[in-house]
Amino acid sequence: MLWLSVLTMSAQMVDPVHFTSQLKELPNGEGEIVFTGKIDAGWHVYSTNLKDGPIAASFNAVKMEGAEKVGKLKPRGNEQKMFDKLFDMEVRYFEHNATFVQKIKFTKEKYTIDCYLEYGACNDEMCMPPSTVEFKKEGMVTLSPKLGDDRGLNEDSKTKNQKDTITTEICSDPQPPNLGGSDLSTDLWQPVTKELQGYSDTPTDHSLWYIFLAGLLGGFLALLTPCVWPIIPMTVSFFLKRNKERSKAIREAMTYGLSIIIIYVALGLLVTALFGANALNALSTNAWFNIFFALLLIVFAASFFGAFELTLPSSWSNKIDQKSDRTTGLLSIFLMAFTLVLVSFSCTGPIIGFLLVAVSTQGNILGPTLGMLGFSIGLAIPFAFFALFPSLLKSVPKSGGWMNTVKVVLGFIELAFALKFLSVADLAYGWRLLDREVFLSIWIALFGLLGAYLMGWLRFPHDEPTANGQKPIAIIPFFLGLLSFAFTIYMIPGLWGAPLKAISAFTPPMYTQDYKIVQTTVVEAPFKDYEQGMAFAREQQKPVIIDFTGFGCVNCRKMEAAVWTDEEVARRLTQDYVLISLYVDDKTPLPQPMEVEVNGQKRTLRTIGDKWSHLQATKFGANTQPFYVLLDAQGKPLGPSRSYNEDIQEYLQWLDNGLNQSKTSTNNH
């Protein structure tokens, strides 16, 4: 199931939240600054007053003349609550819509307001840096004489201006020295988005090969199902009886195999065209879709265990089969292939479903198409092969008891993967019903029972009865049962916190584990300043890993807890690379605010976090966290970027590829 871990890892700029702002004038010289946001599906914006947690919404006044704040920023709307174990606190957030209101009181008839709303947004895999919504307005308002008297209109103008003006103070802490010099700093900020895009083609092509090979394996596996196997002799005899000439029979058998390929590839293209690559990607991470697909797999598993039979209406396949008998030429062959697709659907459906759901993370049309191409080739090859060598049909085992064994094994496997899809929904909604040890406990039970079945200790209603309840164990089921028991024993230490690297891509992340014998620590970055870290890398002639993160980034903590605690990952991060962590929500003020222009829009950088957020966007073309990129000491990429993905083996391979690229570049120079 290699295609289950395929992920697109290229840099991306996202814009999931869209805010508007306005000033509403109220009676008695008061007003409200209202920030209204529309939030894309799957994302959420955190509410106000979340201390020591994720990025909370806050109101910030740059300049207010003739007006002053009244109270704190107030959230409005359908506020959600959830206990976040990573922050050990209850967090509040909004989905779909969010409104924040800051009440003000006018102190002069003429006012000038320059302020902004700062907020944080996350989904299940990434977080935005602290984002701002600016509001600027100058105008006139009518104040009653009494209000004017109460506000001290006859005071000295100097005193009055001091009282009515609120500005954001900037700390004057000395800036850390830039060890690399000003020229190096300029070079280090040069955009490398094109270089990253060039690298992104390599892993995608590599992944596409895995998708094709996984589809091919799925096609061969489908051949062994009880819906497909009995069709082999029927279809081969269909072609041999049509033609006395062997050469023509071979041509028609090849045409039959090609028809199967065309039908399945067309199915892959149709699914992508109807839903779109991006929609498929969104579905693959949607909680309710994962629940639906898990329930579907459970139904298929129950059918394979013998609870009931899943078949398409016989009238569908009968009509097409009759049509193929009455039709001659290529159309009859195509209809026969279509009959195979319909008849075998109850067995091939789960495999096809796995394939389409898994490859949807590719984000392009090639994923589903190549997956279905591999599947159809794997399914078509045996039919063409037996048509070429019909005498081999005599040695093919007849369908019987071994078919039931295949069905039951597939049923256990489908139950195991149904649990994986349920885990995605559980993590998305924070239900905490399938924590890591619960997940492993169920898998241990499932594969233990599978081993018992293969050894003949467990029987289902549709298995062959025996006279005394015992029968000899065949060699192949014995070794498969042995492997299942060995896998069961391998998983047991995971209940006490063992990493289980072989299945880390399927199990819930380590941070959901409640009990661990050995408590591991997360790697700490020695540098939190970009220029300082790059200067050190030049001195040491070592490659760099940039970690764009945030104090309030939930998904960053998940990655650190699940991946950075691995011994091999930690060793590479501390010994082979210079690790630089840049916190995009660092509130330390810059010595002086900086005005920058991005895509024709001006932005004011006020904090260290703003600076690192701007670096990520302009140099790497991304604006979500966690975001990892490998660089040489000159600031050039050593491979594709990487975001949220808890697969430890993939992370290690990514780090090793960067090291190899660094050595190659050094040798070339």
XYZ file of C-alpha atoms in Angstrom:
669
model
C 0.000 0.000 0.000
C 2.813 2.381 -0.855
C 0.437 4.920 -2.352
C -1.191 5.499 1.049
C 1.796 7.625 2.134
C 2.213 9.643 -1.058
C 2.001 13.373 -0.331
C 2.640 16.495 -2.326
C 5.327 18.483 -0.542
C 5.802 21.570 -2.711
C 5.669 25.103 -1.354
C 2.327 26.821 -1.399
C 0.717 30.162 -0.681
C -2.731 29.887 0.834
C -5.360 32.491 1.658
C -8.047 30.686 3.684
C -9.450 33.665 5.634
C -11.005 36.799 4.120
C -11.667 39.719 6.469
C -13.423 43.042 5.929
C -13.482 45.935 8.408
C -15.791 48.878 9.011
C -16.601 51.579 11.565
C -20.125 51.753 12.951
C -21.089 54.995 14.684
C -23.287 54.586 17.770
C -25.249 57.103 19.859
C -23.627 59.028 22.707
C -20.355 59.560 20.877
C -19.427 55.880 20.719
C -18.583 53.532 17.868
C -17.550 50.001 16.964
C -14.739 48.845 14.712
C -16.063 45.573 13.279
C -13.845 42.931 11.644
C -15.888 40.299 9.773
C -14.212 37.197 8.365
C -15.175 34.386 6.001
C -13.219 31.187 6.712
C -12.613 28.457 4.133
C -13.838 24.947 4.909
C -11.437 22.963 7.051
C -9.833 26.045 8.595
C -10.505 27.782 11.896
C -9.594 31.166 13.421
C -8.740 31.343 17.115
C -10.742 33.561 19.440
C -9.511 36.199 21.918
C -7.643 35.961 25.237
C -5.869 32.616 24.786
C -2.866 32.965 27.061
C 0.188 30.767 26.412
C -1.634 28.945 23.646
C -2.274 29.404 19.916
C -2.315 32.829 18.279
C -5.292 34.666 19.768
C -7.185 37.453 18.026
C -6.117 40.859 19.355
C -6.762 44.534 18.621
C -3.710 46.756 18.097
C -3.777 50.561 17.854
C -1.030 52.202 15.828
C -2.506 55.713 16.132
C -5.778 56.965 17.562
C -6.456 60.691 17.684
C -9.851 61.907 18.773
C -10.878 58.435 19.910
C -9.967 55.879 22.550
C -10.603 52.182 23.187
C -13.405 51.092 25.484
C -12.855 47.657 26.959
C -11.297 44.684 25.159
C -11.817 43.122 21.742
C -15.028 41.075 21.786
C -15.687 37.927 19.686
C -19.124 37.345 18.212
C -20.642 34.338 16.496
C -20.647 30.578 16.936
C -17.572 30.113 19.096
C -16.339 26.516 19.375
C -14.473 25.056 22.358
C -12.058 22.129 22.566
C -9.440 20.947 25.026
C -6.044 20.930 23.325
C -3.689 18.406 24.909
C -0.586 19.942 23.333
C -1.208 23.313 24.986
C -2.867 21.674 28.010
C -5.706 24.172 27.875
C -9.142 24.809 26.436
C -8.964 26.669 23.137
C -11.769 28.658 21.534
C -12.096 29.176 17.802
C -14.439 29.954 14.898
C -15.252 28.017 11.745
C -16.827 29.354 8.527
C -17.468 32.847 9.971
C -15.845 35.046 12.612
C -16.606 38.554 13.869
C -14.492 40.639 16.244
C -15.647 44.001 17.600
C -13.660 46.733 19.332
C -15.744 49.426 21.009
C -14.380 53.001 20.971
C -15.407 56.404 22.313
C -14.844 59.617 20.343
C -13.110 62.402 22.261
C -12.997 64.984 19.433
C -15.178 65.855 16.505
C -12.289 65.141 14.143
C -10.696 61.739 14.505
C -7.909 59.684 12.917
C -7.828 55.928 13.483
C -5.002 53.620 12.366
C -5.290 50.113 13.836
C -5.267 46.441 12.919
C -6.667 43.083 13.982
C -4.132 40.287 14.431
C -5.333 36.681 14.292
C -4.140 33.106 13.852
C -5.642 30.439 11.587
C -4.974 26.702 11.298
C -6.327 23.563 9.708
C -5.507 19.943 10.530
C -2.101 20.040 8.830
C -0.805 23.599 8.799
C -1.086 27.012 10.408
C -0.892 30.529 9.056
C 1.583 33.024 10.509
C 0.034 35.830 12.573
C -2.080 37.679 10.014
C -3.379 41.240 10.190
C -6.422 43.145 8.993
C -5.723 46.870 8.848
C -8.292 49.599 9.425
C -7.546 53.258 8.720
C -10.038 56.092 8.685
C -10.246 59.854 9.187
C -13.557 61.639 9.663
C -15.840 63.916 11.620
C -18.366 63.074 14.285
C -20.858 65.277 16.126
C -20.317 65.439 19.874
C -22.837 66.903 22.339
C -21.604 69.922 24.351
C -22.017 67.935 27.558
C -19.839 65.198 26.186
C -17.329 67.749 25.043
C -17.264 69.375 28.503
C -16.850 65.972 30.147
C -13.880 65.245 27.949
C -12.170 68.489 28.960
C -12.497 70.609 25.812
C -11.062 73.652 27.579
C -7.840 71.910 28.592
C -4.478 73.028 27.353
C -4.024 71.747 23.809
C -0.699 70.107 24.582
C -2.145 68.135 27.506
C -5.218 67.260 25.470
C -3.157 65.903 22.571
C -1.118 63.761 24.942
C -4.295 62.232 26.390
C -6.104 61.600 23.103
C -3.207 60.090 21.158
C -2.405 56.388 21.496
C 0.509 54.933 19.570
C 2.226 51.583 19.486
C 5.532 51.822 21.309
C 8.583 50.241 19.704
C 11.251 48.756 21.940
C 14.829 49.746 21.225
C 16.539 46.467 22.050
C 19.775 46.118 20.088
C 19.439 43.975 16.969
C 21.506 40.769 17.026
C 24.685 41.234 15.016
C 24.648 39.950 11.462
C 27.738 37.759 11.344
C 27.541 37.391 7.600
C 27.693 41.052 6.605
C 25.197 43.166 4.686
C 26.017 41.826 1.214
C 25.533 38.240 2.361
C 22.245 39.198 3.989
C 20.963 40.595 0.701
C 21.928 37.439 -1.166
C 20.296 35.235 1.432
C 16.935 36.925 0.893
C 16.855 36.316 -2.872
C 13.754 34.320 -3.944
C 14.268 30.614 -4.690
C 10.680 29.660 -5.522
C 11.612 28.545 -9.042
C 14.376 26.303 -7.730
C 11.937 24.732 -5.249
C 9.387 24.173 -8.005
C 12.076 22.439 -10.052
C 12.840 20.100 -7.167
C 9.144 19.368 -6.595
C 8.963 17.584 -9.952
C 11.412 14.921 -8.791
C 9.526 13.525 -5.799
C 6.244 13.799 -7.642
C 7.552 11.699 -10.544
C 9.022 9.257 -8.046
C 5.691 9.076 -6.257
C 3.840 8.552 -9.517
C 5.939 5.446 -10.136
C 4.919 4.179 -6.706
C 1.270 4.890 -7.538
C 1.555 2.955 -10.797
C 3.289 -0.004 -9.143
C 0.777 -0.005 -6.274
C -2.063 -0.022 -8.796
C -0.386 -2.894 -10.633
C -0.131 -4.826 -7.369
C -3.804 -4.083 -6.673
C -4.736 -5.473 -10.091
C -2.898 -8.735 -9.436
C -4.509 -8.943 -5.996
C -7.969 -8.448 -7.525
C -7.334 -11.479 -9.734
C -7.383 -13.709 -6.643
C -10.792 -12.520 -5.490
C -13.791 -14.845 -5.876
C -15.507 -12.373 -8.203
C -12.715 -12.358 -10.806
C -11.039 -15.770 -10.679
C -13.971 -17.818 -12.075
C -14.205 -15.459 -15.062
C -10.785 -16.496 -16.413
C -11.790 -19.818 -18.035
C -15.138 -18.409 -19.153
C -13.612 -15.445 -20.977
C -10.769 -17.423 -22.520
C -13.189 -20.019 -23.885
C -15.316 -17.146 -25.165
C -12.478 -16.041 -27.438
C -11.275 -19.470 -28.464
C -14.723 -20.641 -29.579
C -15.223 -17.458 -31.634
C -12.299 -18.167 -33.933
C -10.764 -21.314 -35.293
C -7.678 -19.337 -36.318
C -5.290 -19.031 -33.398
C -3.741 -15.819 -34.706
C -7.121 -14.075 -34.741
C -7.985 -15.420 -31.302
C -4.747 -13.965 -29.959
C -5.498 -10.576 -31.544
C -8.955 -10.509 -30.006
C -7.622 -11.574 -26.610
C -5.132 -8.678 -26.730
C -7.968 -6.356 -27.711
C -9.926 -7.633 -24.715
C -7.062 -6.816 -22.363
C -6.723 -3.348 -23.906
C -10.471 -2.787 -23.465
C -10.154 -3.535 -19.736
C -7.348 -0.985 -19.509
C -9.352 1.672 -21.369
C -12.417 1.197 -19.146
C -10.498 1.538 -15.864
C -8.350 4.479 -17.043
C -11.502 6.216 -18.251
C -12.976 5.632 -14.791
C -9.966 7.326 -13.192
C -10.228 10.292 -15.574
C -13.983 10.548 -14.997
C -13.620 10.664 -11.202
C -10.969 13.381 -11.453
C -12.968 15.363 -14.001
C -16.155 15.247 -11.921
C -14.583 16.142 -8.596
C -11.346 17.829 -9.616
C -7.877 17.086 -8.259
C -8.174 19.729 -5.545
C -11.595 18.479 -4.498
C -10.226 14.942 -4.223
C -7.398 16.245 -2.061
C -9.884 18.055 0.173
C -12.036 14.920 0.398
C -9.072 12.788 1.430
C -8.598 14.939 4.551
C -12.296 15.587 5.220
C -13.414 13.986 8.479
C -16.921 12.969 7.372
C -15.664 11.527 4.102
C -13.142 9.420 6.029
C -15.937 8.196 8.326
C -18.074 7.270 5.310
C -15.227 5.409 3.624
C -14.357 3.591 6.865
C -17.968 2.426 7.243
C -17.957 1.321 3.599
C -14.861 -0.802 4.223
C -16.470 -2.322 7.319
C -19.481 -3.320 5.197
C -17.204 -4.929 2.596
C -15.288 -6.733 5.355
C -18.519 -8.117 6.823
C -19.432 -9.372 3.355
C -16.050 -11.068 2.973
C -16.524 -12.725 6.370
C -19.712 -14.313 5.009
C -22.383 -12.154 6.654
C -24.008 -11.446 3.280
C -23.190 -11.238 -0.425
C -22.626 -7.920 -2.180
C -23.556 -8.216 -5.848
C -24.750 -5.859 -8.505
C -28.199 -6.506 -10.006
C -27.864 -9.569 -12.225
C -29.986 -7.902 -14.901
C -27.170 -5.385 -15.530
C -24.493 -7.945 -16.277
C -26.915 -10.355 -18.035
C -28.056 -7.725 -20.505
C -24.518 -6.698 -21.360
C -23.432 -10.360 -21.594
C -26.309 -11.149 -23.978
C -25.459 -8.058 -26.006
C -21.850 -9.185 -26.337
C -22.969 -12.632 -27.597
C -25.195 -11.111 -30.283
C -22.676 -8.490 -31.337
C -19.682 -9.154 -33.521
C -16.379 -7.365 -33.968
C -14.645 -5.009 -31.552
C -17.892 -3.903 -29.899
C -18.615 -7.406 -28.606
C -15.118 -7.633 -27.121
C -15.531 -4.264 -25.428
C -18.907 -5.317 -24.006
C -17.357 -8.516 -22.670
C -14.703 -6.414 -20.918
C -17.431 -4.197 -19.489
C -19.196 -7.324 -18.203
C -16.025 -8.280 -16.345
C -15.880 -4.826 -14.750
C -19.503 -5.042 -13.555
C -19.359 -8.624 -12.299
C -16.108 -8.079 -10.410
C -17.091 -4.730 -8.878
C -18.065 -6.119 -5.472
C -14.486 -7.403 -5.067
C -12.524 -4.761 -6.953
C -14.541 -1.829 -5.551
C -12.677 -1.661 -2.223
C -9.290 -1.874 -3.961
C -10.235 0.857 -6.450
C -11.611 2.964 -3.612
C -8.348 2.655 -1.689
C -6.441 3.683 -4.780
C -8.512 6.757 -5.621
C -8.652 8.029 -2.031
C -4.930 7.565 -1.446
C -3.702 9.148 -4.676
C -6.023 12.131 -4.275
C -3.247 13.793 -2.229
C -1.266 14.136 -5.471
C -3.301 17.194 -6.356
C -3.120 16.515 -10.115
C -4.841 14.410 -12.736
C -1.873 12.048 -13.205
C -2.331 10.368 -9.820
C -5.755 8.751 -10.339
C -5.025 8.077 -14.013
C -1.720 6.268 -13.435
C -3.173 4.381 -10.477
C -6.039 3.066 -12.565
C -3.654 2.339 -15.458
C -1.524 0.143 -13.212
C -4.603 -1.565 -11.751
C -6.096 -2.310 -15.162
C -2.811 -3.657 -16.545
C -2.458 -5.959 -13.540
C -5.990 -7.213 -14.069
C -5.743 -7.508 -17.879
C -2.407 -9.326 -18.147
C -3.664 -12.737 -16.895
C -6.580 -12.786 -19.335
C -4.357 -12.034 -22.305
C -1.745 -14.501 -21.029
C -4.169 -17.430 -20.714
C -5.569 -16.629 -24.156
C -2.075 -16.941 -25.583
C -1.446 -20.199 -23.709
C -4.857 -21.843 -23.137
C -3.295 -25.160 -22.146
C -2.154 -23.555 -18.896
C -5.782 -23.354 -17.813
C -5.585 -27.048 -16.946
C -3.077 -26.312 -14.176
C -5.019 -23.401 -12.698
C -6.615 -24.379 -9.364
C -10.395 -24.376 -9.348
C -12.189 -21.856 -7.216
C -13.157 -23.369 -3.895
C -12.129 -23.255 -0.244
C -8.947 -21.283 -0.932
C -11.160 -18.507 -2.343
C -12.912 -18.184 1.012
C -9.509 -17.882 2.670
C -8.569 -15.034 0.325
C -11.867 -13.287 1.071
C -11.438 -13.541 4.830
C -7.844 -12.265 4.677
C -9.018 -9.293 2.612
C -11.760 -8.721 5.183
C -9.227 -8.462 8.026
C -7.052 -6.095 5.988
C -10.034 -3.890 5.139
C -11.005 -3.676 8.826
C -7.456 -2.615 9.666
C -7.501 0.157 7.075
C -11.021 1.209 8.039
C -9.528 2.010 11.434
C -6.961 4.247 9.731
C -9.695 6.294 8.066
C -11.591 6.570 11.361
C -8.373 7.793 12.961
C -8.192 10.689 10.482
C -11.678 11.829 11.529
C -10.862 11.331 15.215
C -7.765 13.539 14.945
C -9.617 16.167 12.912
C -12.346 16.660 15.511
C -10.238 15.988 18.582
C -12.556 13.263 19.872
C -9.592 11.312 21.290
C -11.449 8.007 20.856
C -8.622 6.397 18.887
C -5.473 7.421 20.701
C -2.346 5.587 19.650
C -2.574 2.780 22.225
C -6.278 2.200 21.474
C -5.542 2.034 17.743
C -2.668 -0.412 18.325
C -4.772 -2.554 20.663
C -7.375 -3.071 17.933
C -4.729 -3.795 15.290
C -3.051 -6.307 17.617
C -6.395 -8.066 18.097
C -7.174 -8.027 14.353
C -3.850 -9.449 13.172
C -3.803 -11.942 16.040
C -7.208 -13.221 14.912
C -5.975 -13.259 11.303
C -3.081 -15.478 12.352
C -5.495 -17.759 14.207
C -7.686 -18.019 11.095
C -4.760 -18.848 8.818
C -3.656 -21.555 11.270
C -7.150 -23.063 11.123
C -8.063 -22.254 14.743
C -10.817 -19.820 13.757
C -13.527 -20.605 11.206
C -16.323 -18.613 9.560
C -19.759 -19.891 8.428
C -18.875 -20.083 4.738
C -15.611 -22.027 5.275
C -15.505 -25.688 4.296
C -16.788 -27.997 7.067
C -14.656 -30.907 8.231
C -15.687 -34.260 9.687
C -13.943 -33.876 13.037
C -13.507 -30.127 13.029
C -9.823 -30.476 12.146
C -7.971 -30.442 8.864
C -4.303 -30.287 7.891
C -2.751 -26.826 7.616
C -1.471 -25.999 4.142
C 2.073 -24.678 3.827
C 1.224 -21.228 2.451
C -1.453 -20.399 5.085
C 0.971 -21.624 7.779
C 3.713 -19.186 6.764
C 1.207 -16.358 6.310
C -0.197 -17.087 9.765
C 3.340 -17.065 11.155
C 3.942 -13.631 9.605
C 0.655 -12.346 11.036
C 1.590 -13.519 14.546
C 5.073 -12.006 14.193
C 3.543 -8.674 13.145
C 1.190 -8.865 16.136
C 4.100 -9.368 18.532
C 6.011 -6.527 16.844
C 3.184 -4.088 17.630
C 2.844 -4.957 21.334
C 5.737 -2.728 22.586
C 3.984 0.196 20.905
C 1.428 0.111 23.717
C 4.194 1.462 25.981
C 5.555 4.048 23.542
C 7.820 2.113 21.157
C 8.057 4.100 17.872
C 7.078 1.182 15.527
C 8.709 2.891 12.546
C 7.444 0.274 10.081
C 3.829 1.397 10.594
C 4.334 5.011 11.755
C 2.524 6.279 8.646
C -0.660 4.450 9.691
C -0.805 4.840 13.470
C -1.995 8.030 15.211
C 0.838 10.434 16.136
C 2.965 9.799 19.203
C 1.569 12.809 21.073
C -1.762 10.948 21.468
C 0.006 8.234 23.462
C -0.919 8.586 27.139
C 1.680 6.232 28.583
C 5.344 5.993 27.602
C 8.102 4.124 29.406
C 10.814 6.372 27.974
C 10.068 10.081 27.715
C 11.844 11.577 24.717
C 12.831 15.210 24.335
C 12.331 17.429 21.307
C 15.357 18.854 19.522
C 15.948 22.553 20.251
C 17.258 24.760 17.454
C 20.579 26.465 18.317
C 19.668 29.439 16.106
C 16.487 31.496 15.982
C 17.932 34.186 13.710
C 18.238 33.548 9.987
C 21.383 35.563 9.268
C 23.233 34.293 12.346
C 22.469 30.666 11.549
C 23.466 31.033 7.900
C 26.755 32.700 8.883
C 27.540 29.799 11.224
C 26.731 27.323 8.440
C 29.222 29.071 6.161
C 31.928 28.843 8.778
C 31.259 25.144 9.399
C 30.534 24.304 5.738
C 27.336 22.492 6.716
C 23.890 22.405 5.109
C 20.971 24.182 6.780
C 17.407 23.199 7.635
C 15.059 26.152 8.065
C 12.084 25.452 10.315
C 9.323 28.034 9.901
C 7.279 27.544 13.038
C 5.309 29.426 15.669
C 4.827 29.452 19.411
C 1.098 28.973 18.823
C 1.391 26.518 15.906
C -0.399 23.324 16.983
C 0.713 21.321 13.957
C 4.340 22.349 14.505
C 4.215 20.792 17.978
C 2.659 17.664 16.482
C 5.528 17.306 14.010
C 8.154 17.869 16.698
C 6.526 15.342 19.049
C 5.984 12.710 16.354
C 9.078 13.127 14.136
C 11.828 15.132 15.849
C 11.826 12.783 18.843
C 13.026 9.929 16.632
C 16.670 9.135 17.388
C 17.831 9.100 13.761
C 15.992 12.315 12.904
C 17.380 14.013 16.023
C 20.914 12.908 15.165
C 20.753 14.386 11.689
C 19.212 17.631 12.907
C 21.876 18.137 15.559
C 24.982 16.709 13.854
C 24.545 16.889 10.081
C 22.587 20.124 9.717
C 22.501 23.615 11.168
C 18.950 23.906 12.491
C 17.372 27.372 12.375
C 13.875 27.785 13.828
C 12.133 30.994 12.784
C 9.023 31.844 14.808
C 6.548 33.740 12.669
C 4.564 34.819 15.739
C 7.523 36.227 17.680
C 6.164 39.497 19.120
C 9.578 41.064 19.784
C 9.372 44.493 18.083
C 11.816 45.383 15.343
C 14.101 48.362 16.095
C 12.095 50.220 13.472
C 8.950 49.232 11.543
C 9.626 48.374 7.902
C 7.347 49.112 4.949
C 7.489 46.381 2.291
C 5.513 45.748 -0.866
C 4.335 42.264 -1.876
C 2.329 41.740 -5.072
C 1.500 45.420 -5.239
C 0.222 45.575 -1.656
C 2.039 47.410 1.113
C 2.666 45.724 4.419
C 4.236 46.992 7.607
C 6.674 44.681 9.382
C 6.527 45.532 13.078
C 7.899 42.433 14.827
C 10.556 39.742 14.430
C 7.756 37.338 13.537
C 6.602 39.655 10.740
C 10.153 39.607 9.371
C 10.350 35.815 9.265
C 6.859 35.559 7.782
C 7.919 37.971 5.044
C 11.077 35.911 4.439
C 9.034 32.724 4.028
C 6.604 34.341 1.603
C 9.099 36.234 -0.579
C 11.990 33.767 -0.658
C 10.151 30.442 -0.596
C 6.642 31.289 -1.835
C 4.851 29.791 1.177
C 2.920 31.170 4.131
C 1.885 28.183 6.256
C 3.547 26.370 9.129
C 5.105 23.953 9.743
C 7.312 24.511 6.715
C 10.767 22.986 6.306
C 13.350 23.713 3.634
C 16.936 22.519 3.138
C 19.547 25.084 2.036
C 23.238 25.227 1.374
C 25.317 27.882 3.127
C 24.618 30.331 0.276
C 20.849 30.065 0.734
C 20.140 27.810 -2.284
C 17.720 24.853 -1.988
C 19.045 21.312 -1.631
C 15.720 19.649 -2.342
C 11.967 20.135 -2.196
C 10.288 21.820 0.742
C 8.298 19.801 3.228
C 5.269 20.530 5.377
C 3.060 18.510 7.734
C 3.659 14.782 7.322
C 4.372 12.527 10.297
C 5.985 9.751 8.251
C 9.387 9.392 9.938
C 10.930 7.308 7.153
C 9.984 9.869 4.517
C 11.417 12.639 6.695
C 14.692 10.721 7.075
C 14.872 10.098 3.335
C 14.260 13.801 2.710
C 17.102 14.745 5.086
C 19.469 12.178 3.535
C 18.698 13.370 0.004
C 19.563 16.904 1.107
C 22.877 15.713 2.555
C 23.740 13.889 -0.676
C 22.865 16.974 -2.714
C 25.033 19.097 -0.420
C 28.018 16.763 -0.859
C 27.535 16.738 -4.624
C 27.432 20.546 -4.754
C 30.551 20.807 -2.567
C 32.485 18.366 -4.765
C 31.470 20.248 -7.909
C 32.814 23.469 -6.436
